[in-house]
Tab-separated table of C-alpha atoms in Angstrom:
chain	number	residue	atom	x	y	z
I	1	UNK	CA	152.233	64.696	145.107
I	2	UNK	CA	151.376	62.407	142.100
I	3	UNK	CA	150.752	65.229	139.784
I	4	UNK	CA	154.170	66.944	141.101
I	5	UNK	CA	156.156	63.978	140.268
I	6	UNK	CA	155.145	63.064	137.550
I	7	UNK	CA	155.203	66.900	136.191
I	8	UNK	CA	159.057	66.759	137.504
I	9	UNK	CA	159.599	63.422	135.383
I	10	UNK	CA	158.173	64.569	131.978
I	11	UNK	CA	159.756	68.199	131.307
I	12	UNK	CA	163.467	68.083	132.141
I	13	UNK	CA	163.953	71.693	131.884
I	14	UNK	CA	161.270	72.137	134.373
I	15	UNK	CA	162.731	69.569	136.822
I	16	UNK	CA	166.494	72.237	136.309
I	17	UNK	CA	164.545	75.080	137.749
I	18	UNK	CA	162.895	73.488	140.357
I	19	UNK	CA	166.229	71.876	141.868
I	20	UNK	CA	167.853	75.172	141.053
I	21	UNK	CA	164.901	76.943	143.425
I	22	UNK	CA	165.290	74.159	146.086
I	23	UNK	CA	168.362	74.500	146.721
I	24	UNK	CA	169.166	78.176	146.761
I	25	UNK	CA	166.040	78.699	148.806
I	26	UNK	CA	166.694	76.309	151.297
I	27	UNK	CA	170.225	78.598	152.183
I	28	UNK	CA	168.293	81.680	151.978
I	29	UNK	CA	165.986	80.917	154.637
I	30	UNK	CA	168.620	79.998	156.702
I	31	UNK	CA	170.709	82.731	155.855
I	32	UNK	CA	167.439	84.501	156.873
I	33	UNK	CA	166.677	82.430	160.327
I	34	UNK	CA	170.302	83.073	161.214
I	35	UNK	CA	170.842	86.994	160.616
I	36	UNK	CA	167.513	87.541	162.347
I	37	UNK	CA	168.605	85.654	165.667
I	38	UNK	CA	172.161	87.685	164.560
I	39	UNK	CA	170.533	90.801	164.826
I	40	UNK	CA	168.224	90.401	167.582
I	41	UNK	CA	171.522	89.230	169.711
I	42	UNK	CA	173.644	91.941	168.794
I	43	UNK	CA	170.895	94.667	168.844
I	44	UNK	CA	168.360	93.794	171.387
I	45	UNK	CA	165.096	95.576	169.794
I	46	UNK	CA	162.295	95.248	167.647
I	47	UNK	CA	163.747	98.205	165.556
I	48	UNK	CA	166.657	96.525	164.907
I	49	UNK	CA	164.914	93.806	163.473
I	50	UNK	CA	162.913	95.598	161.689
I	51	UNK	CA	165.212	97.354	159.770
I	52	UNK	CA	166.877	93.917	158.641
I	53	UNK	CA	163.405	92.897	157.352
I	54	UNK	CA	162.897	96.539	155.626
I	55	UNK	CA	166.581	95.927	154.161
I	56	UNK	CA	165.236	92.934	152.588
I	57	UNK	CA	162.105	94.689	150.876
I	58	UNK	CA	162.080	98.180	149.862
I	59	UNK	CA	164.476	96.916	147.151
I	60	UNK	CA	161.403	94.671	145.943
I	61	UNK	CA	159.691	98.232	144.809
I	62	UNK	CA	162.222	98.194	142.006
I	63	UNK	CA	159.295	95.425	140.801
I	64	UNK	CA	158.253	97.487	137.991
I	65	UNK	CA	161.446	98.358	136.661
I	66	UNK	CA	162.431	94.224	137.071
I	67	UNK	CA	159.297	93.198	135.597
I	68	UNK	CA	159.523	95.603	132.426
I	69	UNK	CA	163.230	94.204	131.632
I	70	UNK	CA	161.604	90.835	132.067
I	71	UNK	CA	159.415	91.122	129.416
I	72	UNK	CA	162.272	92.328	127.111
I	73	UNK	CA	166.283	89.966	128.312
I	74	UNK	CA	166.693	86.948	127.675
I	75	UNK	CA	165.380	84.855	130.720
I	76	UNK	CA	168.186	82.136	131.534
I	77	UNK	CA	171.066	84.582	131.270
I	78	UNK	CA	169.361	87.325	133.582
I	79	UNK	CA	169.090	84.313	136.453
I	80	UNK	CA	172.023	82.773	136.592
I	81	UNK	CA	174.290	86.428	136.802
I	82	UNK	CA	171.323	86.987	139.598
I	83	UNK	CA	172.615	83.629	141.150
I	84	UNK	CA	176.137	84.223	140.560
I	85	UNK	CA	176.121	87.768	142.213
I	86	UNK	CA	174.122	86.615	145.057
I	87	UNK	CA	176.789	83.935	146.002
I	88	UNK	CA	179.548	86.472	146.008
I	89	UNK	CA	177.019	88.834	148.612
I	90	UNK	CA	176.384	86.308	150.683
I	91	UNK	CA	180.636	85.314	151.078
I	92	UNK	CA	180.670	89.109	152.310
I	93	UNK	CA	178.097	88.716	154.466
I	94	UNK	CA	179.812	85.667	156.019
I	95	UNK	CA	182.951	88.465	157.330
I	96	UNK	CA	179.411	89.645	159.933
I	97	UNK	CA	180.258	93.425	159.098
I	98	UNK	CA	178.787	96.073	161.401
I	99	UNK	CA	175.110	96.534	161.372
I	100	UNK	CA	175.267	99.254	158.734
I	101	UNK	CA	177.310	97.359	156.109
I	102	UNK	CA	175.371	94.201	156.580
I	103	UNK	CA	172.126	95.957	155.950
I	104	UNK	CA	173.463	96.989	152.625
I	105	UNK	CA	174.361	93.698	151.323
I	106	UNK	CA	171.207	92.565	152.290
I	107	UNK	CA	169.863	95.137	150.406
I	108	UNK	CA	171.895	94.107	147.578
I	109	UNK	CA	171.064	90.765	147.727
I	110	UNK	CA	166.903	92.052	147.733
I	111	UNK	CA	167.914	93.731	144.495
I	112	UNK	CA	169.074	90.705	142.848
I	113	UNK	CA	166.347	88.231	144.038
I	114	UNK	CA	163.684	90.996	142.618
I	115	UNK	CA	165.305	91.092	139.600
I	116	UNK	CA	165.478	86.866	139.704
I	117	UNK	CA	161.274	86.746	140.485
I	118	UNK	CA	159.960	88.211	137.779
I	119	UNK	CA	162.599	86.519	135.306
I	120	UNK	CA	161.446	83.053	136.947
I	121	UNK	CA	158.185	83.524	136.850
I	122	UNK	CA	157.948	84.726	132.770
I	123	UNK	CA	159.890	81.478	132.334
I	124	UNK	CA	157.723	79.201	133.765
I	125	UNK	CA	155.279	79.213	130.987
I	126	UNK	CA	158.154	78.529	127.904
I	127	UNK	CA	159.023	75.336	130.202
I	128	UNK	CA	155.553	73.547	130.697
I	129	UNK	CA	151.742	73.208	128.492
I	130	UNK	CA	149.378	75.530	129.375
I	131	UNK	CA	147.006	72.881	131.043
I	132	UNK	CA	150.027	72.333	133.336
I	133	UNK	CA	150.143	75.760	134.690
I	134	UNK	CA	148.144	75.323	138.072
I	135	UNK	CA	149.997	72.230	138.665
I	136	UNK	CA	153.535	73.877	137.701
I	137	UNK	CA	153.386	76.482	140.061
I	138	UNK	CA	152.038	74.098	142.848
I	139	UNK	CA	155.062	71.992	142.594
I	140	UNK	CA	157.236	75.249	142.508
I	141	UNK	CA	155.130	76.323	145.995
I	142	UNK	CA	156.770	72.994	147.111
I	143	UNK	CA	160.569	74.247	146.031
I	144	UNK	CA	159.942	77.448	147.747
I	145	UNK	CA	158.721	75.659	150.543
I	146	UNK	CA	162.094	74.453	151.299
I	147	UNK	CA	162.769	78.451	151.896
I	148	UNK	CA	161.014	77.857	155.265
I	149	UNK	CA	160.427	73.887	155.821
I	150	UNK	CA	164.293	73.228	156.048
I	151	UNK	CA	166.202	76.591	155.632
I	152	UNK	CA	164.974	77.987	159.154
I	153	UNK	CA	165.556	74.715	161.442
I	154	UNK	CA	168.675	74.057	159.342
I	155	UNK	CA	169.624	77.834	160.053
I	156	UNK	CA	168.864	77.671	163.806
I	157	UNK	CA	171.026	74.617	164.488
I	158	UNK	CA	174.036	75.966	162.550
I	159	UNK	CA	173.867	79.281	164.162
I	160	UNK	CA	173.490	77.551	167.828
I	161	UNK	CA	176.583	75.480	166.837
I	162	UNK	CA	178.827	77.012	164.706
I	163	UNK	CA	177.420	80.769	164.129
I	164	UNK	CA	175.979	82.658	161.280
I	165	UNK	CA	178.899	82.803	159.420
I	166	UNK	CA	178.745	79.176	158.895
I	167	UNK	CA	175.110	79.536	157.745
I	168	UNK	CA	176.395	82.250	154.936
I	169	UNK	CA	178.939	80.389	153.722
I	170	UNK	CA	176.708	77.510	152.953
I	171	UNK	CA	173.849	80.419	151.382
I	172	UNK	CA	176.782	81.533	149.081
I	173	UNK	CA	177.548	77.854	148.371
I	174	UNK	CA	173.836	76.985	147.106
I	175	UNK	CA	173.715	79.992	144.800
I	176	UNK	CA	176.374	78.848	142.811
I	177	UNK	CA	174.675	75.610	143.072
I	178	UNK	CA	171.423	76.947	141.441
I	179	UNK	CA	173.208	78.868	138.586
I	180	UNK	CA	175.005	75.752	137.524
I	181	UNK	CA	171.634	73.774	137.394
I	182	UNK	CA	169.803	77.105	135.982
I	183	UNK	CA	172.634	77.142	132.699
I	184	UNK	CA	170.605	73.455	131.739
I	185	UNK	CA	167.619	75.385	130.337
I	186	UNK	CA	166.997	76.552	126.935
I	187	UNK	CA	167.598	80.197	125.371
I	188	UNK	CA	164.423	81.999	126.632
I	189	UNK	CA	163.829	84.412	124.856
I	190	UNK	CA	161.321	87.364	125.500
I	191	UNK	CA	158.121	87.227	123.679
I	192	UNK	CA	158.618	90.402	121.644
I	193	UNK	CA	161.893	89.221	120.235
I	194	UNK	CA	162.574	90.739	116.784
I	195	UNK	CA	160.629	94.078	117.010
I	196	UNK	CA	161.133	97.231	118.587
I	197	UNK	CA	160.596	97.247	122.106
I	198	UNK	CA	158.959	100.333	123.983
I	199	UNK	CA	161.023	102.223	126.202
I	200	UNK	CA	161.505	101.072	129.695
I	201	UNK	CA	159.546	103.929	131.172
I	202	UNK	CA	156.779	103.534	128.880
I	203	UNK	CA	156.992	99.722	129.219
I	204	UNK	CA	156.419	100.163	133.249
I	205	UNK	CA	153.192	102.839	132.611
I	206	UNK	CA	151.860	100.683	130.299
I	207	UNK	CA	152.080	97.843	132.289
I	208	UNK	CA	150.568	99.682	135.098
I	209	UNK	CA	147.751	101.289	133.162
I	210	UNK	CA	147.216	97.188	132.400
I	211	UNK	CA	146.822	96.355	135.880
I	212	UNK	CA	144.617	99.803	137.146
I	213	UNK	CA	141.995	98.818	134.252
I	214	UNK	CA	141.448	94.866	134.855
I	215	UNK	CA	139.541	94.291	137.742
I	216	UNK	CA	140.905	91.059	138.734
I	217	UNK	CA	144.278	91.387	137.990
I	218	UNK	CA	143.727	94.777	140.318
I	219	UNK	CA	142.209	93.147	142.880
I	220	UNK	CA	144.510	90.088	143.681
I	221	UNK	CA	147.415	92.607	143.722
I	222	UNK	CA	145.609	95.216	146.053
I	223	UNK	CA	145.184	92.043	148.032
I	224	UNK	CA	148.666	90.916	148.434
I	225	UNK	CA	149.945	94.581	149.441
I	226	UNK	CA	147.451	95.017	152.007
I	227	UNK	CA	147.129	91.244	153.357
I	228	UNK	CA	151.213	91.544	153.612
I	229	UNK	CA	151.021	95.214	155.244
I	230	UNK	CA	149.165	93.140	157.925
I	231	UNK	CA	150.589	89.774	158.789
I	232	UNK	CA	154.186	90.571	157.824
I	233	UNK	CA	154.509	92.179	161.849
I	234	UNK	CA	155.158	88.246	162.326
I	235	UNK	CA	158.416	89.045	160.710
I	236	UNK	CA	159.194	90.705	163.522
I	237	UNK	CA	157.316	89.963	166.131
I	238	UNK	CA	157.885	86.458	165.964
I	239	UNK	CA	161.223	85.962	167.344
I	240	UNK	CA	160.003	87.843	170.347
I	241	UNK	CA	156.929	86.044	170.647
I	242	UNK	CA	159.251	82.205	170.761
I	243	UNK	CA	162.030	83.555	172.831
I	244	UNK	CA	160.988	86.189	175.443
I	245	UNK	CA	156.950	85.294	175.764
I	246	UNK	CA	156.893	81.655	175.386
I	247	UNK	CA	160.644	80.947	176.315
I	248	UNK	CA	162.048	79.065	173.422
I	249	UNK	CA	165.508	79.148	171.906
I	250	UNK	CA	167.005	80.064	169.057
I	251	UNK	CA	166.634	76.383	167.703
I	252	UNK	CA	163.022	76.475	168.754
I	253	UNK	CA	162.308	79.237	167.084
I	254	UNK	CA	163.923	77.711	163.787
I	255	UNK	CA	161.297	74.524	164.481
I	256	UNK	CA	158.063	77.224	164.958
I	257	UNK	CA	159.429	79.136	161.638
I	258	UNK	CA	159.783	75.641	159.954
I	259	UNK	CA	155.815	74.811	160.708
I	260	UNK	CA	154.978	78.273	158.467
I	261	UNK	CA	156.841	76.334	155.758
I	262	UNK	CA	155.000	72.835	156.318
I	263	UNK	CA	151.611	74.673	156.047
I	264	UNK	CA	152.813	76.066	152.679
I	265	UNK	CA	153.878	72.680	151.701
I	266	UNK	CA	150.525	71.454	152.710
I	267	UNK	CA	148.598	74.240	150.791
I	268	UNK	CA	150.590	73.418	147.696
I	269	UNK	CA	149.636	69.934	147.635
I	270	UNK	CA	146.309	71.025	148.261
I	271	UNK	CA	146.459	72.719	144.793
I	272	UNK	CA	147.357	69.623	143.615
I	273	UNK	CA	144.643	67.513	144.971
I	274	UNK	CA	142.545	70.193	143.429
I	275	UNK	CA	143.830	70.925	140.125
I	276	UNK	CA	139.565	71.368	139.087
I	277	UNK	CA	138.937	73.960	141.651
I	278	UNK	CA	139.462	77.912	139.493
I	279	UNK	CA	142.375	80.083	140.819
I	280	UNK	CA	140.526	82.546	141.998
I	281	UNK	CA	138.435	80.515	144.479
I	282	UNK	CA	141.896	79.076	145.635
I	283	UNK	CA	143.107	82.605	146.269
I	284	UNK	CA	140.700	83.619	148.803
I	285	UNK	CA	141.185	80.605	150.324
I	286	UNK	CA	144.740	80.966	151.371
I	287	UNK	CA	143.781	84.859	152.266
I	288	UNK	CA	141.372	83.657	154.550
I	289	UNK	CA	143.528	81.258	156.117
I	290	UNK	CA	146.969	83.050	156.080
I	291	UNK	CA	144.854	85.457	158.363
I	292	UNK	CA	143.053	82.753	160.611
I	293	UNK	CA	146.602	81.410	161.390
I	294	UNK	CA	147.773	84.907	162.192
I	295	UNK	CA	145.393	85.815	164.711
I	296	UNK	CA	145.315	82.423	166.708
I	297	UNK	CA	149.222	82.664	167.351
I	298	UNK	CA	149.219	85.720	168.684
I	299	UNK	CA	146.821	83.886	170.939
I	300	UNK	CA	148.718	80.420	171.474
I	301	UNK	CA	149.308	79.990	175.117
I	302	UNK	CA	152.401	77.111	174.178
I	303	UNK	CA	154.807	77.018	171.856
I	304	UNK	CA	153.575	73.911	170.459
I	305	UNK	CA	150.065	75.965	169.693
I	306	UNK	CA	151.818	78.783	167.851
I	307	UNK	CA	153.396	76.181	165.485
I	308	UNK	CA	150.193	74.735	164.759
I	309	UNK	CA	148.683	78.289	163.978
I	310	UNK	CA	152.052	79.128	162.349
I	311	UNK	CA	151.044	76.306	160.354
I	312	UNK	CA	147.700	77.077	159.251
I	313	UNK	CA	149.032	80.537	158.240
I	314	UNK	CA	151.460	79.173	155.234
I	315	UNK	CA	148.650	76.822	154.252
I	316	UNK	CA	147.069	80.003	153.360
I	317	UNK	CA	150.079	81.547	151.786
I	318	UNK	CA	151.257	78.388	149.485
I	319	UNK	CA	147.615	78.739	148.449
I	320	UNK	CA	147.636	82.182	147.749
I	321	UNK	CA	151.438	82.045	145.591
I	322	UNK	CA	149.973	79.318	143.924
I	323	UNK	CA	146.977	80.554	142.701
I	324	UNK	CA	148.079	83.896	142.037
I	325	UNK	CA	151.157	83.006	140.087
I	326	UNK	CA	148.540	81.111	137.851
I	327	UNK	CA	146.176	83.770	137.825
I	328	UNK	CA	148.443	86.208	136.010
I	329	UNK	CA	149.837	83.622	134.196
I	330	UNK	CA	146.449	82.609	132.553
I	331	UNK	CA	144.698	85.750	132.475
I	332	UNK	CA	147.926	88.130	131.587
I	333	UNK	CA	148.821	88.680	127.418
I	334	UNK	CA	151.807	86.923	127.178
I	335	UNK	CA	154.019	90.131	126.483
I	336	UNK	CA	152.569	91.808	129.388
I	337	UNK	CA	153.352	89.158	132.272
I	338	UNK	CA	156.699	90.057	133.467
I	339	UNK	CA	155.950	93.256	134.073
I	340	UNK	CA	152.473	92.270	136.460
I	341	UNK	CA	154.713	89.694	137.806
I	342	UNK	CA	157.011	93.067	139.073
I	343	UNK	CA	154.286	95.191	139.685
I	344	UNK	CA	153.150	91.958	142.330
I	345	UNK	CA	156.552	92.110	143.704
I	346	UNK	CA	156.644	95.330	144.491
I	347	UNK	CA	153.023	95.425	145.984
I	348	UNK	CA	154.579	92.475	147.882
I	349	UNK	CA	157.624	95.054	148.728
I	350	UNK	CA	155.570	98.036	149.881
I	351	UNK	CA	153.167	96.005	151.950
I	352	UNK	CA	156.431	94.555	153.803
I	353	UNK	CA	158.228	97.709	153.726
I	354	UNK	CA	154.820	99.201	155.591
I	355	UNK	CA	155.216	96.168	158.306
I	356	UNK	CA	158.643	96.142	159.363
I	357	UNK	CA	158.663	99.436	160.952
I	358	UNK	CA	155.070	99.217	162.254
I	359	UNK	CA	156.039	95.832	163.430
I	360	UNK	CA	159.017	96.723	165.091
I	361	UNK	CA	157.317	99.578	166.984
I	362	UNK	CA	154.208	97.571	167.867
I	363	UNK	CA	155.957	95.078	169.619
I	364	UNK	CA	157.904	97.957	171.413
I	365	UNK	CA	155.020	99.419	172.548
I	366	UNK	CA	152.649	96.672	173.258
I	367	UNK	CA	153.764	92.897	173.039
I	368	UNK	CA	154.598	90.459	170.290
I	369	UNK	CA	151.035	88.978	171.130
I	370	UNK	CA	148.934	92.018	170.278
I	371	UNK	CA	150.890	92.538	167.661
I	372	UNK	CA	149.716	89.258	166.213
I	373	UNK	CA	145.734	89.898	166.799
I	374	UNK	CA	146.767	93.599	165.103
I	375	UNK	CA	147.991	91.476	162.435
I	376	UNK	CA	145.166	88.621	161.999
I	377	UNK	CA	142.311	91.155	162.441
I	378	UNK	CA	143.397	93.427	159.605
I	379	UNK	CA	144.355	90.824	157.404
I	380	UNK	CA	140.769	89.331	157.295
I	381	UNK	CA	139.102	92.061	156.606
I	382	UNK	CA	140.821	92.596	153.346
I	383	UNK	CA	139.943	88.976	152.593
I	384	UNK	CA	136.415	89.992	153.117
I	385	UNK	CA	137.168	93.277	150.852
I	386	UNK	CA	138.389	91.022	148.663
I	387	UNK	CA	135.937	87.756	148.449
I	388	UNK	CA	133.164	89.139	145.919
I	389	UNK	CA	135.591	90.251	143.238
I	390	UNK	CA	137.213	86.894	143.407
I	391	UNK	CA	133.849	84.647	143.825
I	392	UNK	CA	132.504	86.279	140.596
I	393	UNK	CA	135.574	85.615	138.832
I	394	UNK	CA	135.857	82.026	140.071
């Protein structure tokens, strides 16, 4: 937590961003807490559900196309007219249209944030030293922490008191917030500035001709699809598992969503405590545990044992976004990172897009507990595909 302060202290324009991601992240997750308990209500089925979480990914495959414009716009402009047109989504959002309508915006607002990633994440190294990588994307971890640590309980209490509009008025609120904060960085301009820049559909083949032909760069991508394809069913099945299995409420199941976002806040201060230990090694690490965690809740006989394992899952996953934000980062050409960056959202995107409906229809069919051991099982044997690659690089 040293390290993180004291990163926060010495680069100003660093410190912008992070506030900027704090605080808009905190309303999205619980803008997301709230129209998931919204939808579940109003609905009654995993389907339902599931389509909310696939409205809120398949716009993520637009990674590549993101990622290549990225690499070529300048960087502080592109977020804050992402921020600015998120807050106006979110006020719509707050009138609760019908199902079909509201699915939309959230599409809309999936869009944006994909477009918002890969523009953050290209930034990141024009705003700290090279050494401070690891330990920059670490204390970011912690920012997007607040996504889950905060947003979710925050989420569950204002929708048990006051409804979900009330949680996407505030969402709307914190965007503008973050676009305010996100207008004190410098020009950022992309790294080819001043010559002629390929086309956009030549820019996205190239950049995934770059990926298909380095092995680690392949790997840790492959990774996240598949390790996502797996545990995301939690997205789903989770609110089942809390209310209907283990009998909590809507606030409770805020509080068990919450402990995913302390284990992430844990595994990024892990990273810190580690700064010596190579990405890679770090990376299959949190695969390993995001799929330990995984399994074991769909086992937890108590509520207060599925937090714990809830837990142990985002230990794994602020280890894994750590590392492998560094990992391209580090190992990337400069020109050529916003467009891996997109190509990792979108892997991110399919591998969700792939859960939701299997999700939805698993927990259907079976039970929200099966679903889970579906779900761990799968995850860690990718982990295992996945260790030698990564050990050799580490």
């Amino acid at each position: 937590m040293a390290t993180a302060l004291s990163l926060l202290r010495s680069q100003p324009r660093f410190r912008a961003l992070w506030l900027a991601i704090a605080i808009s992240y905190t309303g999205s997750g619980a803008t997301q807490t709230a129209l998931t308990l919204y939808v579940a209500e109003q609905q009654g089925t995993g389907v339902a559900v599931g389509a909310l979480v696939l409205a809120m990914s398949l716009p993520q495959l637009l990674g590549p196309l993101t990622g290549a414009l990225a690499d070529r716009v300048e960087l502080r402009r592109a977020m804050v007219l992402c921020d600015l047109a998120q807050a106006a989504c979110f006020a719509l959002l707050a009138t609760l249209p019908p199902l079909g309508p509201l699915l939309g915006l959230v599409a809309v607002t999936a869009a944006l944030q994909t477009i918002y990633g890969p523009a953050r994440s290209t930034a990141i190294p024009a705003l700290v030293e090279e050494d401070q990588l690891l330990a920059a994307n670490a204390t970011l971890g912690i920012a997007h922490n607040f996504n889950i640590v905060v947003g979710p309980p925050l989420g569950g209490a204002l929708f048990a008191l006051f409804g979900p509009a009330s949680v996407l008025w505030l969402n709307a609120a914190s965007f503008l917030v973050s676009a305010l904060l996100t207008t004190r960085l410098p020009l950022l301009l992309p790294s080819g500035a001043g010559e002629t820049p390929e086309r956009i559909w030549a820019s996205i083949r190239s950049g995934l001709r770059y990926v298909a032909g380095n092995q680690l760069i392949r790997t840790v991508l492959l990774a996240l699809f598949f390790v996502v394809a797996f545990v995301a069913f939690d997205e789903v099945a989770l609110v089942f598992l809390v209310r209907d299995t283990l009998g909590g409420s809507s606030t409770v199941f805020g509080f068990v969503t919450a402990a995913f976002g302390i284990g992430m806040l844990a595994g990024s201060l892990g990273i810190l405590a580690r700064l010596h230990v190579p990405p890679p090694r770090f990376f299959l690490a949190g695969l390993t545990l995001i799929a330990l965690g995984t399994l074991l809740t769909g086992l937890a006989p108590l509520i207060v044992f599925a937090a714990l394992f809830q837990m142990i899952a985002g230990g794994g996953n602020g280890v894994m976004n750590g590392a492998g934000d560094t990992i391209i980062q580090r190992y990337v050409p400069r020109k050529m990172v916003g467009r891996v960056f997109g190509i990792g959202v979108a892997a991110f995107a399919l591998g969700l897009g792939l859960a939701a409906p299997v999700g939805g229809a698993l927990v259907d069919a079976t039970s929200p507990r099966t679903t889970f051991v579906i779900a761990g099982s799968g995850a860690l044997f990718v982990a295992a595909l996945a260790a030698p690659v990564l050990r050799r690089a580490a």
